[in-house]
Amino acid sequence: MNDYNHPAARYYQEVSEQCIHYLSIDGVIFGFHQNQLKVLLLRWKGTNEWSLPGGFIRKIESVDLAAQRIMQERTGLDALYLQQFHVFGEAERYNQEETWGKINLPLQNVNWSARTISIGYYALVEYSRVVPAPDFLTEECRWWNVEAIPALLFDHNHIIQVALQSLRKQLNDQPISHLLPETFTIPELQRLYETILGSTLDARNFYKKIMASDRLERLSERRAGTPHKAPFLYRFKSDNFTTE
Amino acid sequence: MNDYNHPAARYYQEVSEQCIHYLSIDGVIFGFHQNQLKVLLLRWKGTNEWSLPGGFIRKIESVDLAAQRIMQERTGLDALYLQQFHVFGEAERYNQEETWGKINLPLQNVNWSARTISIGYYALVEYSRVVPAPDFLTEECRWWNVEAIPALLFDHNHIIQVALQSLRKQLNDQPISHLLPETFTIPELQRLYETILGSTLDARNFYKKIMASDRLERLSERRAGTPHKAPFLYRFKSDNFTTE
DNA sequence: ACAAAAGTGTTGCGTTTACACCCATGT
DNA sequence: ACATGGGTGTAAACGCAACACTTTTGT
């Protein structure tokens, strides 16, 4: 009943042989565009069901590198900034029957019914550099506003919530520069903080604080094309941290 | 060459059949006694080599419950306060050959050579209630001062360091009451903070801060038998949180 | 009496919050 | 000119750090 020439079949074969069973990685890839915090999601083939990108860990591969590999494949970027944030290990993370019912699995007898533990990573990436690419189980890969995420497959809504909470808690220790283009304005940076924190900030206090941190340098240029006063452009001084 | 009546053989058999491969749990069990922060370690049979307690996750078991089970077996306590703190997933976490050479494995052909990913949990337990119990690979289970831990097997020194860092960072959000007996004095509580943080605190400021938090209630009794002024006993108000 | 630890209050500093005004630009 | 957002300073509040003295008790 099994078509071993089916690309999915070959993939499962590979995963089954080379990867660790019962364990996966799920990635919450954060981007920032037009003052909106975004997450990269995948739509499964022939359905209207969305999920986070994810994958499996090879038996001989470090978990961090596995996460890199998986996220690279969906974004086209290398050397992403990744942060492990939680292990989701409930015995019943989600309703299995219901979930499999929603997906048109290309194969019948792949054993998908076993429980899976998932290691959650979030990534901070520069929106404009990402070239979203679906995998062969999915036919669409695109950004969604964090505020407008639909009901996802598995427990992925929950995972995004936990990722967001972690990001909020760790915001001041994370290299948020990865979410922004090389140059940006202070108001843009403030919007980024505001979207992540989900609250508004006082522009004057924000300015003071961010300047006191001494991580920014002001360029001589200003952002053109704005309807009002042209804001200065800034850049992060020596992006020293890459993968933490 | 394999003795299937050997208790270790049966254990390996069970683990191999029922548990998830390539994935384990390591536990850093913190206790506090005589103003010292302690960690529970195991000495392997016929050796002078020590390691953290650990174990495997059953295919149908939640990761948190697996951690509970493993720590319960070493401490004799149930409903421990546990906190997942990091996944150790390097491809080469430690020198395998060197490590296996140090241990007298009771069996020849158990495949111990594969890499293992480990989920790190720390536990906060009340020292005096613990009845340390070795497992069948080890012949001694006892507390060690955090400051005097020897070179351990695997990467367990590293894991303890990361656990301690996490605990320090999260100290104010953790139910440290679990590390103390039902009643205790303020100076004792201060010693606990100091040992975890690795620095001394101002008694006056500490007193104010801990009182302002409104988590303690003073009892009418005082600690007897002290060489000097008898300190009041305190208790944490309604230990609401158990396993967080 | 005295040594050693317990118990408490006051002050100052630095960080964060609240708040107001001028500037530049496109319409 | 005016509406809109950018850019900055100042004052009050709050939280944390520094610090000194009295109390109690065993020796």
XYZ file of C-alpha atoms (C1' of nucleotides) in Angstrom:
542
model
C 0.000 0.000 0.000
C 3.030 2.190 0.415
C 4.577 4.097 -2.453
C 8.251 4.301 -1.688
C 8.836 6.652 -4.539
C 6.533 9.186 -3.055
C 8.762 12.025 -1.808
C 6.979 11.994 1.525
C 7.612 8.283 1.842
C 11.289 8.771 1.310
C 11.286 11.538 3.887
C 9.548 9.386 6.473
C 11.946 6.605 5.736
C 14.854 8.916 6.308
C 13.403 10.407 9.445
C 12.594 6.997 10.794
C 16.109 5.733 10.185
C 18.211 8.782 10.940
C 16.223 10.780 13.439
C 15.280 10.376 17.058
C 11.777 9.066 17.533
C 9.126 10.631 19.762
C 11.044 13.877 19.813
C 10.688 16.905 17.593
C 11.483 20.572 17.358
C 8.891 23.276 16.830
C 9.922 26.732 15.791
C 8.263 30.050 16.438
C 9.887 32.332 13.900
C 9.289 35.943 14.826
C 9.490 38.756 12.311
C 8.542 42.408 12.419
C 6.957 44.307 9.560
C 4.806 47.393 9.306
C 4.695 47.736 13.067
C 3.372 44.229 13.445
C 4.930 41.239 15.141
C 4.648 38.266 12.798
C 5.034 34.520 13.020
C 5.807 32.227 10.110
C 3.179 29.509 9.595
C 2.644 26.648 7.169
C -0.579 25.519 5.522
C -0.903 21.780 5.037
C -1.496 20.454 1.548
C -5.085 20.340 0.452
C -6.346 21.825 3.702
C -6.919 25.130 5.340
C -5.051 24.037 8.446
C -1.955 25.867 9.668
C 0.890 24.899 11.956
C 4.323 25.977 13.083
C 7.347 24.775 11.164
C 9.011 21.818 12.802
C 11.155 18.797 12.255
C 13.184 16.031 13.750
C 16.638 15.695 15.251
C 19.168 13.400 13.673
C 20.693 10.852 15.958
C 24.123 12.349 15.520
C 23.133 15.987 15.381
C 23.155 18.609 18.098
C 19.709 19.867 19.023
C 20.674 23.476 18.372
C 21.928 22.610 14.915
C 18.804 20.628 14.175
C 16.773 23.702 15.032
C 19.006 25.790 12.790
C 18.570 23.363 9.941
C 14.798 23.224 10.270
C 14.368 26.983 10.454
C 16.829 27.603 7.666
C 14.797 25.452 5.344
C 11.669 27.557 5.909
C 13.313 30.950 5.825
C 16.214 30.614 3.426
C 18.403 32.284 6.046
C 21.460 30.878 7.680
C 22.856 31.674 11.130
C 19.488 32.521 12.573
C 19.279 33.742 16.107
C 17.578 30.928 17.997
C 16.553 30.518 21.586
C 15.417 27.289 23.162
C 12.538 28.190 25.442
C 10.552 25.160 26.621
C 9.989 21.444 26.277
C 6.413 20.426 25.636
C 6.176 16.957 27.042
C 2.617 16.257 28.105
C 1.464 12.745 27.374
C -1.602 14.208 25.662
C -0.496 17.463 24.157
C -3.485 17.612 21.851
C -6.332 15.520 20.590
C -4.584 13.135 18.221
C -7.597 11.776 16.379
C -9.071 15.178 15.818
C -5.767 16.537 14.593
C -5.004 13.740 12.152
C -8.522 14.005 10.857
C -7.865 17.554 9.778
C -4.782 16.687 7.768
C -4.756 14.852 4.485
C -1.781 12.685 5.139
C -0.269 11.531 1.871
C 0.441 8.109 3.326
C -1.730 5.650 5.146
C 0.559 3.615 7.257
C 3.034 6.092 8.577
C 2.873 5.789 12.314
C 1.847 9.269 13.322
C -0.172 8.214 16.249
C 2.586 8.028 18.832
C 2.938 10.910 21.234
C 5.700 13.358 20.530
C 7.758 15.514 22.860
C 8.616 18.831 21.331
C 11.466 21.179 22.079
C 10.358 24.744 21.445
C 12.704 27.285 19.884
C 11.954 30.803 18.897
C 13.862 32.644 16.210
C 14.320 36.364 15.723
C 14.732 37.134 12.057
C 14.728 40.088 9.757
C 11.382 39.986 8.010
C 12.524 41.315 4.649
C 15.337 38.803 4.241
C 13.083 35.791 4.695
C 11.987 33.821 1.662
C 9.216 31.637 3.099
C 9.343 28.121 1.726
C 6.825 25.365 2.484
C 7.996 21.790 2.926
C 6.457 18.873 1.070
C 3.672 18.369 3.548
C 2.590 21.943 3.154
C 1.762 24.128 0.237
C 1.948 27.602 1.683
C 4.320 29.352 4.037
C 3.624 32.881 5.089
C 3.692 35.427 7.874
C 0.771 35.947 10.214
C 0.246 38.765 12.612
C 0.613 37.449 16.137
C -2.703 39.056 17.023
C -4.550 37.335 14.194
C -3.347 33.768 14.337
C -6.089 31.231 13.565
C -6.696 27.987 15.410
C -3.622 25.924 14.597
C -2.982 22.215 14.430
C -1.551 20.346 17.403
C -0.922 22.533 20.462
C 0.771 25.179 18.384
C -1.349 28.084 19.603
C -0.179 27.236 23.086
C 3.429 26.980 21.981
C 3.256 30.429 20.431
C 1.832 31.822 23.647
C 4.652 30.336 25.691
C 7.216 31.577 23.161
C 5.796 35.063 23.379
C 5.822 35.015 27.153
C 9.449 33.887 27.149
C 10.393 36.552 24.656
C 8.691 39.213 26.755
C 10.443 38.112 29.904
C 13.816 37.974 28.201
C 13.360 41.003 25.944
C 16.096 43.077 27.494
C 18.635 40.268 27.192
C 17.806 39.303 23.643
C 19.469 40.703 20.523
C 16.352 42.263 19.077
C 18.556 43.780 16.402
C 17.895 40.553 14.517
C 14.286 41.555 14.080
C 15.189 44.829 12.400
C 16.949 45.849 9.221
C 20.447 47.259 9.459
C 19.146 50.783 9.988
C 15.936 51.942 11.588
C 14.471 54.861 13.452
C 13.851 55.158 17.176
C 10.073 55.229 16.742
C 10.308 52.021 14.744
C 12.308 50.411 17.520
C 9.740 51.617 19.996
C 6.922 50.054 17.962
C 8.831 46.792 18.063
C 9.070 46.880 21.837
C 5.435 47.842 22.078
C 4.247 45.031 19.854
C 6.243 42.442 21.726
C 5.224 43.718 25.130
C 1.657 44.342 24.066
C 1.555 47.746 25.709
C 2.407 51.294 24.765
C 5.509 53.064 25.976
C 6.281 56.679 26.628
C 8.372 57.930 23.706
C 10.462 60.253 25.872
C 11.297 57.619 28.444
C 11.938 55.047 25.772
C 14.344 57.344 24.037
C 16.256 58.049 27.236
C 16.431 54.403 28.202
C 17.553 53.111 24.858
C 20.159 55.843 24.601
C 21.408 55.153 28.115
C 22.007 51.546 27.108
C 24.573 52.864 24.652
C 23.884 50.173 22.089
C 22.799 52.453 19.256
C 24.676 54.826 17.031
C 22.977 57.574 15.117
C 23.716 57.913 11.448
C 23.841 61.225 9.677
C 21.041 60.245 7.312
C 17.367 60.491 8.055
C 14.481 58.414 6.857
C 13.074 60.085 3.747
C 9.556 59.872 2.437
C 7.787 60.231 5.726
C 4.827 62.548 5.735
C 6.294 64.532 8.603
C 9.571 65.420 10.228
C 12.266 63.099 8.925
C 13.531 60.871 11.726
C 17.188 59.995 12.134
C 18.365 56.528 11.257
C 20.167 54.447 13.845
C 22.113 51.238 13.796
C 23.102 48.799 16.524
C 26.744 49.177 17.456
C 28.805 46.100 16.596
C 26.261 43.297 16.453
C 28.511 41.148 18.560
C 26.062 38.493 19.504
C 24.915 36.150 16.787
C 23.609 32.924 18.257
C 23.970 34.100 21.864
C 27.179 -13.314 26.995
C 24.145 -11.568 28.384
C 22.592 -12.570 31.674
C 18.924 -11.765 31.348
C 18.317 -12.549 34.982
C 20.682 -9.827 36.035
C 18.534 -7.040 37.493
C 20.328 -4.477 35.377
C 19.610 -6.533 32.283
C 15.931 -6.541 33.040
C 16.054 -2.810 33.606
C 17.767 -2.180 30.295
C 15.285 -4.426 28.608
C 12.436 -2.463 30.097
C 13.966 0.880 29.273
C 14.694 -0.218 25.768
C 11.149 -1.400 25.213
C 9.131 1.141 27.143
C 11.183 4.301 27.100
C 12.157 6.856 24.512
C 15.641 6.325 23.152
C 18.350 8.952 22.950
C 16.505 11.090 25.465
C 16.925 11.237 29.211
C 16.222 13.371 32.232
C 18.875 14.584 34.626
C 17.907 15.968 37.976
C 19.659 18.505 40.148
C 18.066 18.004 43.542
C 18.773 20.970 45.766
C 18.607 20.783 49.536
C 19.649 23.150 52.291
C 21.246 22.073 55.554
C 23.463 23.773 58.099
C 23.626 26.905 55.993
C 24.888 24.968 52.999
C 23.273 24.431 49.638
C 23.456 20.734 48.800
C 22.973 18.561 45.745
C 22.101 14.880 45.781
C 24.654 12.704 43.957
C 25.077 8.996 43.249
C 28.250 6.911 43.372
C 28.473 4.167 40.775
C 28.982 0.602 41.921
C 32.565 -0.414 42.467
C 33.906 3.015 41.566
C 34.587 6.354 43.108
C 32.723 8.131 40.334
C 29.700 10.316 41.044
C 26.859 11.573 38.894
C 23.466 13.225 39.052
C 20.378 11.058 39.335
C 18.670 10.532 36.024
C 16.456 8.274 34.028
C 14.356 7.761 30.969
C 10.912 8.808 29.797
C 8.300 6.196 29.030
C 6.736 6.428 25.620
C 3.348 7.113 27.116
C 4.436 9.255 30.037
C 4.501 13.019 30.364
C 7.991 14.432 30.727
C 7.115 16.212 33.955
C 5.798 13.011 35.459
C 8.864 11.109 34.345
C 10.984 13.655 36.176
C 8.763 13.271 39.234
C 9.103 9.514 39.137
C 12.887 9.590 38.774
C 13.415 12.086 41.588
C 10.929 10.367 43.833
C 12.873 7.142 43.587
C 16.073 8.834 44.834
C 14.518 10.938 47.573
C 11.575 8.931 48.843
C 9.451 12.061 48.522
C 6.380 12.544 46.423
C 5.047 15.750 44.898
C 8.453 17.328 44.616
C 8.739 20.841 43.350
C 10.388 20.514 39.949
C 11.455 23.025 37.378
C 12.541 22.223 33.856
C 15.495 24.480 33.103
C 17.410 23.446 29.992
C 17.860 20.841 27.290
C 21.404 19.599 26.873
C 21.565 18.514 23.286
C 25.097 18.816 22.039
C 26.157 16.013 19.725
C 29.237 15.492 21.904
C 28.222 16.389 25.409
C 31.196 14.592 26.948
C 33.968 12.217 26.052
C 32.123 8.929 25.719
C 35.063 6.549 25.758
C 36.625 8.214 28.754
C 33.333 8.197 30.625
C 32.489 4.555 29.985
C 35.998 3.620 30.961
C 35.385 5.024 34.410
C 32.264 2.999 35.023
C 32.148 -0.713 35.643
C 29.115 -1.468 33.575
C 27.540 -4.694 34.728
C 26.774 -5.672 31.154
C 28.926 -5.856 28.092
C 26.651 -5.413 25.194
C 24.222 -2.787 26.326
C 24.423 -0.075 23.771
C 25.490 2.872 25.842
C 27.540 4.459 23.176
C 24.822 6.427 21.426
C 24.546 10.099 22.161
C 21.855 11.168 24.547
C 19.889 14.389 24.787
C 19.092 15.313 28.352
C 16.324 17.437 29.746
C 17.513 19.153 32.895
C 15.208 19.579 35.882
C 16.036 20.991 39.230
C 14.134 20.104 42.375
C 13.762 22.069 45.573
C 13.323 19.692 48.491
C 13.378 19.763 52.239
C 16.688 18.251 53.217
C 15.545 16.503 56.372
C 12.664 14.690 54.701
C 14.849 13.091 52.042
C 15.861 9.463 52.398
C 18.587 9.135 49.765
C 18.347 5.862 47.893
C 20.805 4.648 45.248
C 19.545 2.781 42.212
C 20.988 -0.544 41.094
C 23.794 1.006 39.099
C 24.972 2.911 42.109
C 25.811 1.993 45.651
C 25.720 5.305 47.442
C 23.430 8.301 47.345
C 24.247 11.327 49.426
C 24.271 15.078 49.661
C 27.232 17.149 48.568
C 27.855 20.794 49.258
C 27.496 22.707 46.024
C 30.874 24.327 46.683
C 32.641 20.981 47.100
C 31.334 18.893 44.230
C 34.004 16.615 42.723
C 34.571 15.989 39.028
C 31.428 14.154 37.959
C 30.679 11.710 35.190
C 29.248 12.895 31.890
C 28.716 16.674 31.675
C 27.065 16.759 35.054
C 29.270 19.469 36.534
C 28.138 21.671 33.696
C 24.496 20.762 34.230
C 24.734 21.722 37.889
C 26.253 25.046 36.941
C 23.422 25.792 34.537
C 20.850 24.675 37.111
C 22.358 26.990 39.674
C 22.394 29.903 37.274
C 18.739 29.291 36.430
C 17.818 29.048 40.090
C 19.625 32.298 40.819
C 17.892 34.101 38.003
C 14.482 32.784 38.995
C 14.967 32.919 42.761
C 12.293 35.495 43.423
C 9.692 33.552 41.443
C 10.439 30.164 42.928
C 8.766 28.658 45.990
C 11.902 28.423 48.080
C 9.721 27.355 50.962
C 10.269 23.839 49.635
C 13.909 24.041 50.652
C 13.059 24.808 54.262
C 11.301 23.003 57.070
C 7.845 24.142 58.089
C 9.227 26.745 60.472
C 12.477 28.640 60.320
C 14.009 31.912 61.390
C 14.653 34.985 59.278
C 18.436 34.639 59.576
C 18.142 31.064 58.344
C 16.133 32.241 55.363
C 18.741 34.879 54.717
C 21.510 32.260 54.747
C 19.526 30.326 52.164
C 19.336 33.317 49.871
C 22.998 34.037 50.426
C 24.101 30.509 49.636
C 22.068 30.368 46.468
C 23.157 33.783 45.303
C 26.739 33.287 46.417
C 26.913 36.702 48.020
C 26.110 38.233 51.383
C 23.039 40.349 52.002
C 22.313 43.164 54.388
C 20.215 41.748 57.233
C 18.176 44.933 57.641
C 17.341 45.250 53.972
C 16.656 41.562 53.701
C 14.259 41.690 56.627
C 12.379 44.633 55.161
C 12.162 43.100 51.724
C 10.985 39.698 52.856
C 8.428 41.282 55.161
C 7.188 43.584 52.435
C 6.544 40.531 50.272
C 3.967 39.497 52.858
C 4.596 35.807 52.403
C 5.678 35.042 55.960
C 3.838 34.851 59.214
C 5.565 35.073 62.536
C 4.812 32.443 65.138
C 4.744 33.141 68.834
C 7.519 30.648 69.511
C 11.192 31.327 69.213
C 14.033 29.043 68.319
C 15.425 27.640 71.575
C 18.951 26.436 72.222
C 20.746 29.201 70.401
C 23.751 30.614 72.166
C 22.349 34.115 71.909
C 19.115 35.996 71.553
C 16.370 33.590 70.609
C 15.061 34.369 67.129
C 11.383 34.182 66.242
C 10.129 31.340 64.120
C 8.314 32.057 60.888
C 6.303 30.036 58.450
C 5.292 30.643 54.846
C 1.660 31.655 54.582
C -0.473 29.078 52.767
C 2.026 27.182 50.648
C -0.301 27.468 47.731
C 2.101 26.489 45.028
C 3.203 22.874 44.963
C 4.433 21.910 41.543
C 3.878 25.369 40.065
C 29.948 42.436 82.161
C 30.387 41.129 77.819
C 30.277 38.904 73.438
C 27.428 37.609 69.748
C 23.491 37.480 67.208
C 18.496 39.367 66.632
C 15.598 42.907 65.527
C 14.321 47.307 63.697
C 14.230 52.690 61.233
C 16.257 56.561 58.537
C 18.606 58.611 54.811
C 20.359 59.117 50.208
C 20.885 57.729 45.593
C 19.676 56.016 41.307
C 16.171 54.339 38.331
C 11.673 54.738 36.544
C 7.505 57.278 35.696
C 4.866 61.268 34.605
C 4.404 65.074 31.985
C 5.054 69.666 28.120
C 7.059 71.980 24.641
C 9.487 73.004 20.337
C 10.882 71.300 15.664
C 10.548 69.719 11.010
C 7.930 68.433 7.079
C 4.160 67.471 3.709
C -0.424 68.939 2.611
C -1.197 77.649 8.556
C -1.698 73.502 10.285
C -1.697 68.824 11.355
C 1.243 65.126 12.445
C 4.805 62.838 14.247
C 9.964 63.523 15.843
C 13.057 64.924 19.318
C 14.363 66.296 23.922
C 14.296 68.064 29.324
C 12.554 68.344 34.056
C 10.337 67.068 38.247
C 8.178 63.669 41.309
C 7.884 58.873 42.976
C 9.523 54.738 43.982
C 12.654 51.025 45.051
C 17.042 49.633 46.581
C 21.446 50.293 49.046
C 23.967 52.141 52.854
C 24.215 52.554 57.465
C 23.784 52.508 63.636
C 21.843 51.388 67.590
C 19.088 48.714 71.025
C 17.691 44.108 72.712
C 18.366 39.574 74.318
C 20.708 35.710 76.173
C 24.481 32.345 77.310
C 29.008 32.312 79.214
